[in-house]
Coordinates of C-alpha atoms and ligand atoms in Angstrom, one line a residue:
M1 CA 156.3 132.5 143.3
T2 CA 152.9 132.9 141.7
Q3 CA 152.4 135.9 139.5
W4 CA 149.1 137.5 140.3
P5 CA 147.1 139.3 137.6
D6 CA 146.5 143.0 137.7
L7 CA 143.2 142.7 139.6
A8 CA 142.2 146.3 138.9
N9 CA 142.2 145.7 135.1
L10 CA 140.4 142.4 134.8
D11 CA 138.0 142.1 131.9
P12 CA 134.7 143.6 133.3
E13 CA 132.6 141.0 131.4
L14 CA 134.6 138.2 133.1
V15 CA 134.1 139.8 136.5
A16 CA 130.4 140.2 135.9
R17 CA 130.1 136.6 134.7
Y18 CA 131.9 135.1 137.7
D19 CA 130.7 137.5 140.4
K20 CA 128.9 134.7 142.4
R21 CA 128.4 133.6 145.9
G22 CA 130.2 130.5 147.2
P23 CA 132.0 128.9 150.2
R24 CA 135.3 129.9 151.5
Y25 CA 136.5 126.3 151.8
T26 CA 138.1 126.3 155.2
S27 CA 136.9 122.7 155.1
Y28 CA 135.4 120.3 152.6
P29 CA 132.6 119.4 152.9
T30 CA 131.8 122.9 154.2
A31 CA 130.2 123.5 157.6
P32 CA 126.6 124.2 156.2
H33 CA 126.6 120.5 155.1
F34 CA 127.4 119.2 158.6
S35 CA 124.2 117.6 159.8
P36 CA 122.5 117.1 163.2
E37 CA 121.2 113.9 161.7
V38 CA 124.8 112.4 161.6
D39 CA 125.2 109.2 163.5
L40 CA 127.0 110.6 166.6
E41 CA 127.9 107.1 167.8
E42 CA 129.6 106.3 164.5
L43 CA 131.3 109.7 164.6
E44 CA 132.7 109.0 168.1
Q45 CA 133.8 105.6 167.0
R46 CA 135.7 107.1 164.1
I47 CA 137.3 109.5 166.5
R48 CA 138.4 106.7 168.8
G49 CA 139.6 104.7 165.8
T50 CA 141.7 107.5 164.4
S51 CA 145.1 106.2 163.3
T52 CA 147.4 107.3 166.0
V53 CA 150.6 105.7 164.8
S54 CA 152.4 106.0 161.4
E55 CA 155.7 104.3 160.8
G56 CA 156.1 103.6 164.5
E57 CA 155.5 107.2 165.5
V58 CA 152.5 108.5 167.4
L59 CA 150.9 111.2 165.2
P60 CA 150.7 114.6 166.8
V61 CA 147.5 116.7 166.8
S62 CA 146.5 120.2 166.2
V63 CA 144.3 121.7 169.0
Y64 CA 141.9 124.7 168.6
V65 CA 140.2 126.3 171.5
H66 CA 137.2 128.6 170.9
V67 CA 136.5 131.3 173.4
P68 CA 133.2 133.0 172.4
Y69 CA 133.4 136.1 174.6
C70 CA 134.2 139.6 173.4
R71 CA 134.1 142.9 175.3
R72 CA 131.6 144.2 172.6
K73 CA 130.2 142.9 169.3
C74 CA 131.7 144.4 166.1
L75 CA 129.1 144.9 163.5
Y76 CA 131.0 143.1 160.7
C77 CA 131.7 140.0 162.9
G78 CA 131.0 136.7 161.3
C79 CA 132.4 134.6 164.2
H80 CA 130.5 132.7 166.8
S81 CA 130.9 135.4 169.5
V82 CA 128.9 137.2 172.2
A83 CA 129.4 140.3 174.2
I84 CA 130.4 139.5 177.7
C85 CA 127.7 140.1 180.3
S86 CA 129.4 139.2 183.6
E87 CA 133.1 139.3 184.5
N88 CA 132.9 135.6 185.7
Q89 CA 131.6 134.3 182.4
P90 CA 135.0 133.5 180.8
S91 CA 136.5 131.8 183.8
E92 CA 133.4 129.7 184.3
Y93 CA 133.5 128.8 180.7
L94 CA 137.2 127.8 181.0
D95 CA 136.2 125.3 183.7
V96 CA 134.0 123.6 181.2
V97 CA 136.6 123.6 178.4
L98 CA 139.1 122.0 180.7
A99 CA 136.6 119.3 181.5
E100 CA 136.0 118.8 177.8
L101 CA 139.8 118.6 177.3
A102 CA 139.9 115.7 179.7
L103 CA 137.1 113.9 177.8
W104 CA 139.0 114.3 174.5
H105 CA 142.2 113.2 176.0
K106 CA 140.5 110.0 177.2
Q107 CA 139.0 109.4 173.7
L108 CA 142.3 109.8 171.9
G109 CA 144.3 107.8 174.3
P110 CA 147.7 108.6 175.8
G111 CA 150.8 109.7 174.0
R112 CA 149.4 112.2 171.4
R113 CA 151.5 115.3 171.3
A114 CA 150.5 118.7 170.1
A115 CA 152.2 120.1 166.9
Q116 CA 149.9 123.2 166.9
L117 CA 147.8 125.1 169.4
A118 CA 145.5 127.9 168.3
L119 CA 143.2 130.0 170.4
G120 CA 140.5 131.9 168.7
G121 CA 137.0 133.2 169.1
G122 CA 135.6 135.6 170.1
S123 CA 138.5 137.0 172.1
P124 CA 140.6 134.5 174.0
A125 CA 142.1 137.4 175.8
T126 CA 138.8 137.7 177.8
L127 CA 140.2 134.7 179.8
E128 CA 142.9 137.2 181.1
A129 CA 146.4 136.2 182.0
E130 CA 145.4 133.9 184.8
G131 CA 142.9 131.9 182.7
L132 CA 145.2 131.7 179.6
T133 CA 148.0 130.4 181.8
R134 CA 145.7 127.8 183.3
L135 CA 144.4 126.8 179.9
V136 CA 147.9 126.4 178.3
R137 CA 149.2 124.4 181.2
A138 CA 146.3 122.0 181.1
L139 CA 146.7 121.6 177.3
D140 CA 150.4 121.0 177.7
E141 CA 149.7 118.3 180.2
A142 CA 147.1 116.5 178.0
F143 CA 148.9 116.9 174.7
V144 CA 152.6 117.5 175.4
P145 CA 153.9 120.0 172.8
L146 CA 156.5 119.0 170.3
D147 CA 159.7 120.9 170.5
D148 CA 158.8 122.9 167.4
A149 CA 155.1 123.2 168.2
E150 CA 153.4 126.4 167.0
R151 CA 151.2 128.3 169.4
S152 CA 149.0 131.1 168.1
I153 CA 146.3 133.3 169.5
E154 CA 143.9 135.8 167.9
L155 CA 143.9 139.1 169.7
D156 CA 141.8 142.2 169.6
P157 CA 144.8 144.6 169.9
Y158 CA 142.5 147.3 171.3
R159 CA 141.6 145.1 174.2
T160 CA 145.2 143.9 174.9
D161 CA 147.8 145.4 177.1
E162 CA 151.5 144.9 177.7
S163 CA 151.1 142.7 180.7
L164 CA 148.9 140.3 178.7
L165 CA 151.5 140.2 176.0
D166 CA 154.2 139.3 178.6
C167 CA 152.0 136.5 179.8
L168 CA 151.5 135.1 176.2
L169 CA 155.3 135.2 175.6
D170 CA 156.0 133.6 178.9
V171 CA 153.7 130.6 178.2
G172 CA 155.3 130.1 174.8
F173 CA 153.1 131.6 172.1
T174 CA 154.9 131.7 168.8
K175 CA 152.5 133.8 166.8
L176 CA 150.1 136.6 167.7
S177 CA 147.4 137.5 165.3
F178 CA 146.0 141.0 165.6
G179 CA 142.4 141.6 164.3
I180 CA 143.0 145.0 162.7
Q181 CA 140.5 145.1 159.8
D182 CA 141.4 148.7 158.9
F183 CA 143.2 151.6 160.4
E184 CA 140.9 154.3 159.1
P185 CA 138.9 156.0 162.0
D186 CA 135.8 156.5 159.9
V187 CA 135.7 152.9 158.7
L188 CA 136.3 151.7 162.3
N189 CA 133.5 154.0 163.6
K190 CA 131.0 152.7 161.1
V191 CA 131.6 149.1 162.1
G192 CA 131.3 149.9 165.8
R193 CA 134.9 150.2 166.8
H194 CA 136.2 153.4 168.4
E195 CA 139.9 152.9 168.9
D196 CA 143.0 154.7 169.9
P197 CA 145.2 154.8 166.7
T198 CA 148.4 154.6 168.7
T199 CA 147.6 151.2 170.3
V200 CA 149.0 148.8 167.7
E201 CA 152.3 150.6 167.4
R202 CA 152.7 150.7 171.2
L203 CA 152.0 146.9 171.5
L204 CA 154.4 146.1 168.6
G205 CA 157.1 148.2 170.2
H206 CA 156.7 146.2 173.4
L207 CA 156.9 142.9 171.7
R208 CA 159.9 143.9 169.6
G209 CA 161.6 145.1 172.8
R210 CA 161.3 141.6 174.0
G211 CA 162.7 140.2 170.8
F212 CA 159.4 138.9 169.5
D213 CA 158.4 139.8 165.9
T214 CA 156.0 137.1 164.7
V215 CA 152.8 139.2 164.5
S216 CA 150.2 138.7 161.9
F217 CA 147.5 141.3 160.9
D218 CA 144.1 140.4 159.8
L219 CA 142.6 143.0 157.5
M220 CA 139.2 143.2 155.8
V221 CA 138.1 144.5 152.4
G222 CA 134.5 145.5 151.7
L223 CA 133.7 147.4 154.8
P224 CA 131.5 150.5 154.7
G225 CA 133.5 153.7 154.3
Q226 CA 136.4 152.1 152.5
T227 CA 137.6 153.9 149.4
D228 CA 140.8 153.8 147.4
E229 CA 142.2 156.7 149.4
T230 CA 141.4 155.2 152.9
W231 CA 142.6 151.7 151.8
A232 CA 145.9 153.2 150.6
R233 CA 146.4 154.9 153.9
T234 CA 145.6 151.7 155.8
L235 CA 148.2 149.8 153.7
D236 CA 150.8 152.6 154.3
R237 CA 150.2 152.2 158.0
V238 CA 150.6 148.5 157.7
L239 CA 154.0 148.9 156.0
E240 CA 155.1 151.4 158.7
L241 CA 154.2 148.8 161.3
G242 CA 155.7 145.8 159.4
P243 CA 153.9 142.7 160.5
S244 CA 155.5 139.4 159.5
R245 CA 152.3 138.1 157.9
L246 CA 149.0 139.5 156.7
A247 CA 145.6 138.0 155.9
I248 CA 143.2 140.0 153.9
F249 CA 139.7 138.6 154.0
P250 CA 136.7 139.8 152.1
Y251 CA 133.9 141.0 154.4
A252 CA 131.2 138.4 154.3
H253 CA 127.8 140.1 154.5
V254 CA 125.5 137.3 155.6
P255 CA 122.7 139.0 157.7
W256 CA 120.5 136.0 157.3
M257 CA 123.0 134.2 159.6
M258 CA 124.4 137.2 161.4
P259 CA 121.5 139.6 162.0
H260 CA 123.7 142.2 163.8
Q261 CA 125.3 142.9 160.3
K262 CA 122.0 144.4 159.2
A263 CA 123.1 147.6 161.0
L264 CA 125.7 148.1 158.3
E265 CA 123.1 148.3 155.5
R266 CA 122.5 151.9 156.2
Y267 CA 125.9 152.6 154.6
E268 CA 127.0 152.1 151.1
M269 CA 129.3 149.1 150.9
P270 CA 132.1 148.7 148.3
D271 CA 131.0 146.5 145.3
S272 CA 132.9 143.7 143.7
D273 CA 134.8 146.0 141.4
Q274 CA 136.0 148.1 144.3
R275 CA 136.9 145.1 146.4
L276 CA 139.0 143.8 143.5
G277 CA 140.6 147.2 143.3
F278 CA 141.5 147.0 147.0
Y279 CA 143.0 143.6 146.5
A280 CA 144.9 144.9 143.4
M281 CA 146.3 147.8 145.5
A282 CA 147.3 145.4 148.3
H283 CA 149.1 143.1 145.9
R284 CA 150.9 146.1 144.3
I285 CA 151.9 148.0 147.5
L286 CA 152.7 144.9 149.6
G287 CA 154.6 143.3 146.7
E288 CA 156.7 146.4 146.2
S289 CA 157.7 146.2 149.9
G290 CA 158.8 142.6 149.9
Y291 CA 155.6 140.8 150.9
V292 CA 154.8 137.7 149.0
P293 CA 151.2 136.4 148.4
V294 CA 150.5 133.0 149.9
G295 CA 147.3 131.1 148.8
I296 CA 144.3 133.2 148.0
D297 CA 144.3 135.7 150.9
H298 CA 147.6 135.7 152.8
F299 CA 150.9 137.6 152.5
A300 CA 154.2 137.0 154.3
K301 CA 157.7 138.4 154.3
A302 CA 159.9 136.5 151.9
D303 CA 161.8 134.5 154.6
D304 CA 158.6 133.5 156.4
E305 CA 157.9 129.8 157.0
L306 CA 154.6 130.1 155.1
I307 CA 156.5 131.0 151.9
V308 CA 158.9 128.0 152.3
A309 CA 155.9 125.7 152.9
A310 CA 154.1 127.1 149.8
R311 CA 157.3 126.5 147.7
E312 CA 157.5 122.9 149.0
H313 CA 153.8 122.3 148.6
R314 CA 153.3 121.8 152.3
L315 CA 150.6 124.5 152.7
H316 CA 147.4 123.5 154.4
R317 CA 144.2 125.4 154.7
N318 CA 141.8 125.0 157.7
F319 CA 139.5 127.0 159.9
M320 CA 142.4 129.1 161.1
G321 CA 143.6 130.0 157.6
Y322 CA 146.8 128.7 155.9
T323 CA 149.1 126.7 158.0
T324 CA 152.4 124.9 157.4
R325 CA 151.5 121.5 158.9
P326 CA 149.3 119.4 156.6
G327 CA 147.5 116.2 157.6
L328 CA 147.2 116.7 161.3
D329 CA 144.1 115.6 163.2
L330 CA 142.4 118.7 164.5
V331 CA 140.7 118.6 167.9
G332 CA 138.3 121.5 168.5
L333 CA 137.4 122.5 172.1
G334 CA 134.7 125.0 173.2
V335 CA 131.3 126.0 171.8
S336 CA 130.9 125.7 168.1
A337 CA 134.5 124.4 167.6
I338 CA 135.0 122.0 164.8
S339 CA 137.1 118.9 165.0
D340 CA 138.5 117.2 161.9
L341 CA 139.7 113.6 162.4
G342 CA 139.0 110.0 161.5
A343 CA 137.6 111.0 158.1
A344 CA 134.9 113.0 159.8
Y345 CA 134.1 116.6 160.8
A346 CA 132.4 117.1 164.1
Q347 CA 131.1 120.5 165.4
N348 CA 130.4 121.2 169.0
L349 CA 127.1 122.6 170.3
K350 CA 126.8 126.3 169.9
D351 CA 124.6 127.0 172.9
T352 CA 126.9 127.6 175.9
E353 CA 124.5 126.3 178.4
V354 CA 123.7 123.1 176.6
Y355 CA 127.4 122.7 175.9
R356 CA 128.1 122.9 179.6
E357 CA 125.4 120.4 180.5
R358 CA 126.7 117.9 178.0
V359 CA 130.3 118.2 179.2
E360 CA 129.2 118.0 182.9
A361 CA 127.4 114.7 181.9
R362 CA 130.8 113.5 180.7
H363 CA 129.9 113.4 177.0
L364 CA 131.7 115.0 174.1
A365 CA 129.7 118.1 173.2
L366 CA 129.2 117.2 169.5
E367 CA 126.1 118.6 167.9
R368 CA 126.5 118.0 164.2
G369 CA 129.0 116.6 161.7
I370 CA 129.6 114.6 158.6
L371 CA 131.2 111.2 157.9
L372 CA 133.4 111.4 154.9
D373 CA 133.4 108.7 152.3
A374 CA 136.2 108.0 149.8
E375 CA 134.7 110.4 147.3
D376 CA 134.5 113.2 149.9
E377 CA 138.2 112.6 150.8
L378 CA 139.2 112.7 147.1
R379 CA 137.3 115.9 146.5
R380 CA 138.7 117.4 149.6
A381 CA 142.3 116.6 148.4
V382 CA 141.5 118.2 145.0
I383 CA 140.0 121.4 146.5
M384 CA 142.9 121.7 149.0
S385 CA 145.4 121.5 146.2
L386 CA 143.7 124.1 144.2
L387 CA 143.6 126.5 147.2
C388 CA 147.2 125.8 148.3
N389 CA 149.1 125.1 145.1
F390 CA 146.8 126.5 142.4
W391 CA 147.1 123.2 140.5
V392 CA 145.9 119.7 140.9
D393 CA 146.8 116.3 139.3
L394 CA 143.4 114.7 139.0
D395 CA 144.9 111.4 137.8
A396 CA 147.3 111.0 140.8
S397 CA 144.5 112.2 143.2
A398 CA 142.0 109.7 141.8
R399 CA 144.5 106.8 141.8
R400 CA 145.1 107.3 145.5
F401 CA 141.5 106.3 146.0
G402 CA 141.5 103.5 143.5
L403 CA 139.5 105.5 140.9
D404 CA 139.9 106.5 137.3
W405 CA 140.0 110.3 137.0
R406 CA 138.0 110.4 133.8
T407 CA 135.1 108.6 135.4
A408 CA 135.4 110.2 138.8
F409 CA 135.4 113.7 137.4
A410 CA 133.4 113.3 134.2
E411 CA 130.6 115.8 135.2
D412 CA 133.0 118.1 136.9
L413 CA 135.1 118.5 133.8
E414 CA 132.0 119.2 131.8
R415 CA 131.2 122.0 134.2
L416 CA 134.8 123.2 134.2
Q417 CA 134.9 123.7 130.4
P418 CA 133.5 127.2 130.3
L419 CA 136.2 128.3 132.8
V420 CA 138.8 126.6 130.6
D421 CA 137.3 128.5 127.6
D422 CA 137.4 131.7 129.5
G423 CA 141.1 131.2 130.2
L424 CA 140.8 130.7 134.0
V425 CA 142.1 127.1 134.1
E426 CA 144.5 125.2 131.8
R427 CA 144.3 121.5 131.3
D428 CA 147.4 119.6 130.4
G429 CA 149.3 116.3 131.1
L430 CA 151.3 113.9 129.1
G431 CA 150.3 111.4 126.4
E432 CA 146.8 110.1 125.7
E433 CA 145.7 110.9 129.2
A434 CA 146.3 114.6 128.6
G435 CA 143.9 116.9 130.5
Y436 CA 144.3 115.4 134.0
R437 CA 146.5 118.3 135.3
L438 CA 144.6 121.5 136.0
T439 CA 146.5 124.7 136.6
I440 CA 144.8 127.9 137.6
T441 CA 146.0 130.6 135.2
T442 CA 147.2 134.1 136.2
V443 CA 143.7 135.5 135.5
G444 CA 142.1 132.5 137.2
L445 CA 143.8 133.4 140.5
A446 CA 141.0 135.9 141.1
F447 CA 138.4 133.1 140.8
V448 CA 140.0 130.2 142.7
R449 CA 137.0 129.6 144.9
L450 CA 134.8 129.3 141.8
V451 CA 137.1 126.6 140.4
C452 CA 136.8 124.8 143.7
M453 CA 133.0 125.0 143.5
I454 CA 133.2 122.9 140.3
F455 CA 134.4 119.9 142.4
D456 CA 132.0 120.5 145.3
R457 CA 129.4 117.7 145.1
Y458 CA 127.2 119.3 147.8
L459 CA 126.4 122.4 145.8
D460 CA 123.3 122.3 143.6
H461 CA 125.0 123.0 140.3
A462 CA 121.8 123.0 138.3
A463 CA 120.4 125.8 140.3
G464 CA 121.2 129.5 139.8
P465 CA 123.5 131.5 142.0
E466 CA 120.4 132.8 144.0
T467 CA 120.1 129.4 145.7
K468 CA 123.7 129.9 147.0
Q469 CA 122.4 133.0 148.8
R470 CA 123.6 131.6 152.1
Y471 CA 127.2 132.0 151.0
S472 CA 129.1 135.3 150.8
R473 CA 130.4 136.8 147.6
T474 CA 133.5 135.2 146.1
L475 CA 134.9 138.5 144.7
Ligands
SF4_1 S1 136.5 141.2 168.5 FE1 136.5 139.7 166.7 S2 135.2 138.0 167.4 FE2 134.8 139.7 168.8 S3 133.0 140.7 167.9 FE3 134.8 141.8 167.1 S4 135.2 140.7 165.2 FE4 133.9 139.4 166.4

């Protein structure tokens, strides 16, 4: 597997030079480039024209459902979520999602099966056991799950109880993802969470008692109050609890988009050096305990399916993180949900009321999107390979789209040269065409998002990093 660098001892000059803002590339083009000006009719036509059959088989889909409600708003939250204001809100919202599901089912035609189902938000658990059961049953009817379909759900463990877990297992969830962020009481208090520290252990004990062990933890680095000592204690606690997977995300401080985050500015926040130190510690401590890094921000136990997929170059990155099923059409249901199919991205309306009105008028609730041309698809393939495999064959990628790599990437390769000179990327390949294969070096693994940015044609490369202010820090 990939050997990561000692992140705590990177050359400080290198860190200073590449400490920039940039996208996280859960899609390409990234969501800020989806436009309300997109031709929605063309978008819907592309959705209808999505290739449903390959080699005689109907292609399965991946379905994501966004539930925007939470019991309270966490100060670091970067998701499209709102604090619940009446107990009926989630179930009324569910009625609209089910109506939207029927519209999508009609658009895509019969026979599409589900390879993946993911519920996220917000907190899907606000639908409670009854709503979740209703939702899963309706989804199963519309998109009959494959025998080996994955079903995952994001959970706020502190707003989850044993009876809800029982319901999730009974309706066939295969992966539960706990939004932990940190175990340190002081850190949690600062971000607006006041939790009982015994909760996670109790819930895991219950799941394991039922023979279920596929639980993933989401952690976050860069929160106020985090120090080397607190982070070490959090990692120790993680090891005691032993989740099957972990994702460690950098806190994205973007108060111009998420005004509630301003409340955190009264605290000192870890800088890029400290964040790298936290990642370094995570790599060391988790590695010593048998966890293997996957992609830029995930870890899994050595026998996990993600590790196998990484080894076989089957990893895929999307809005839910890394997954093992590449190339699926993604149908997004619910406010702000993003669909990815038919060489197009389409994002739903973010305003719940307008979303409801649109669905009740029997229209898909699309608000913005982007139609991909061949160059977008090529660049998406390049960026995806860099994020999932840490290498890309530019020649093979360009040829798939009938292009010559030297012409297609002439400007990109010029922009890439300083990163090659700094030892972040190696260029090789055979014969006269040498240079078409890019490999991220061990040191370069700390800067993968910056390498991806080189190939992003929507960024203003001539402008300084200040103009990329709308993005979060890459380190
Ligand atoms: S529970 Fe998750 S989605 Fe809800 S406010 Fe907190 S971080 Fe955001």
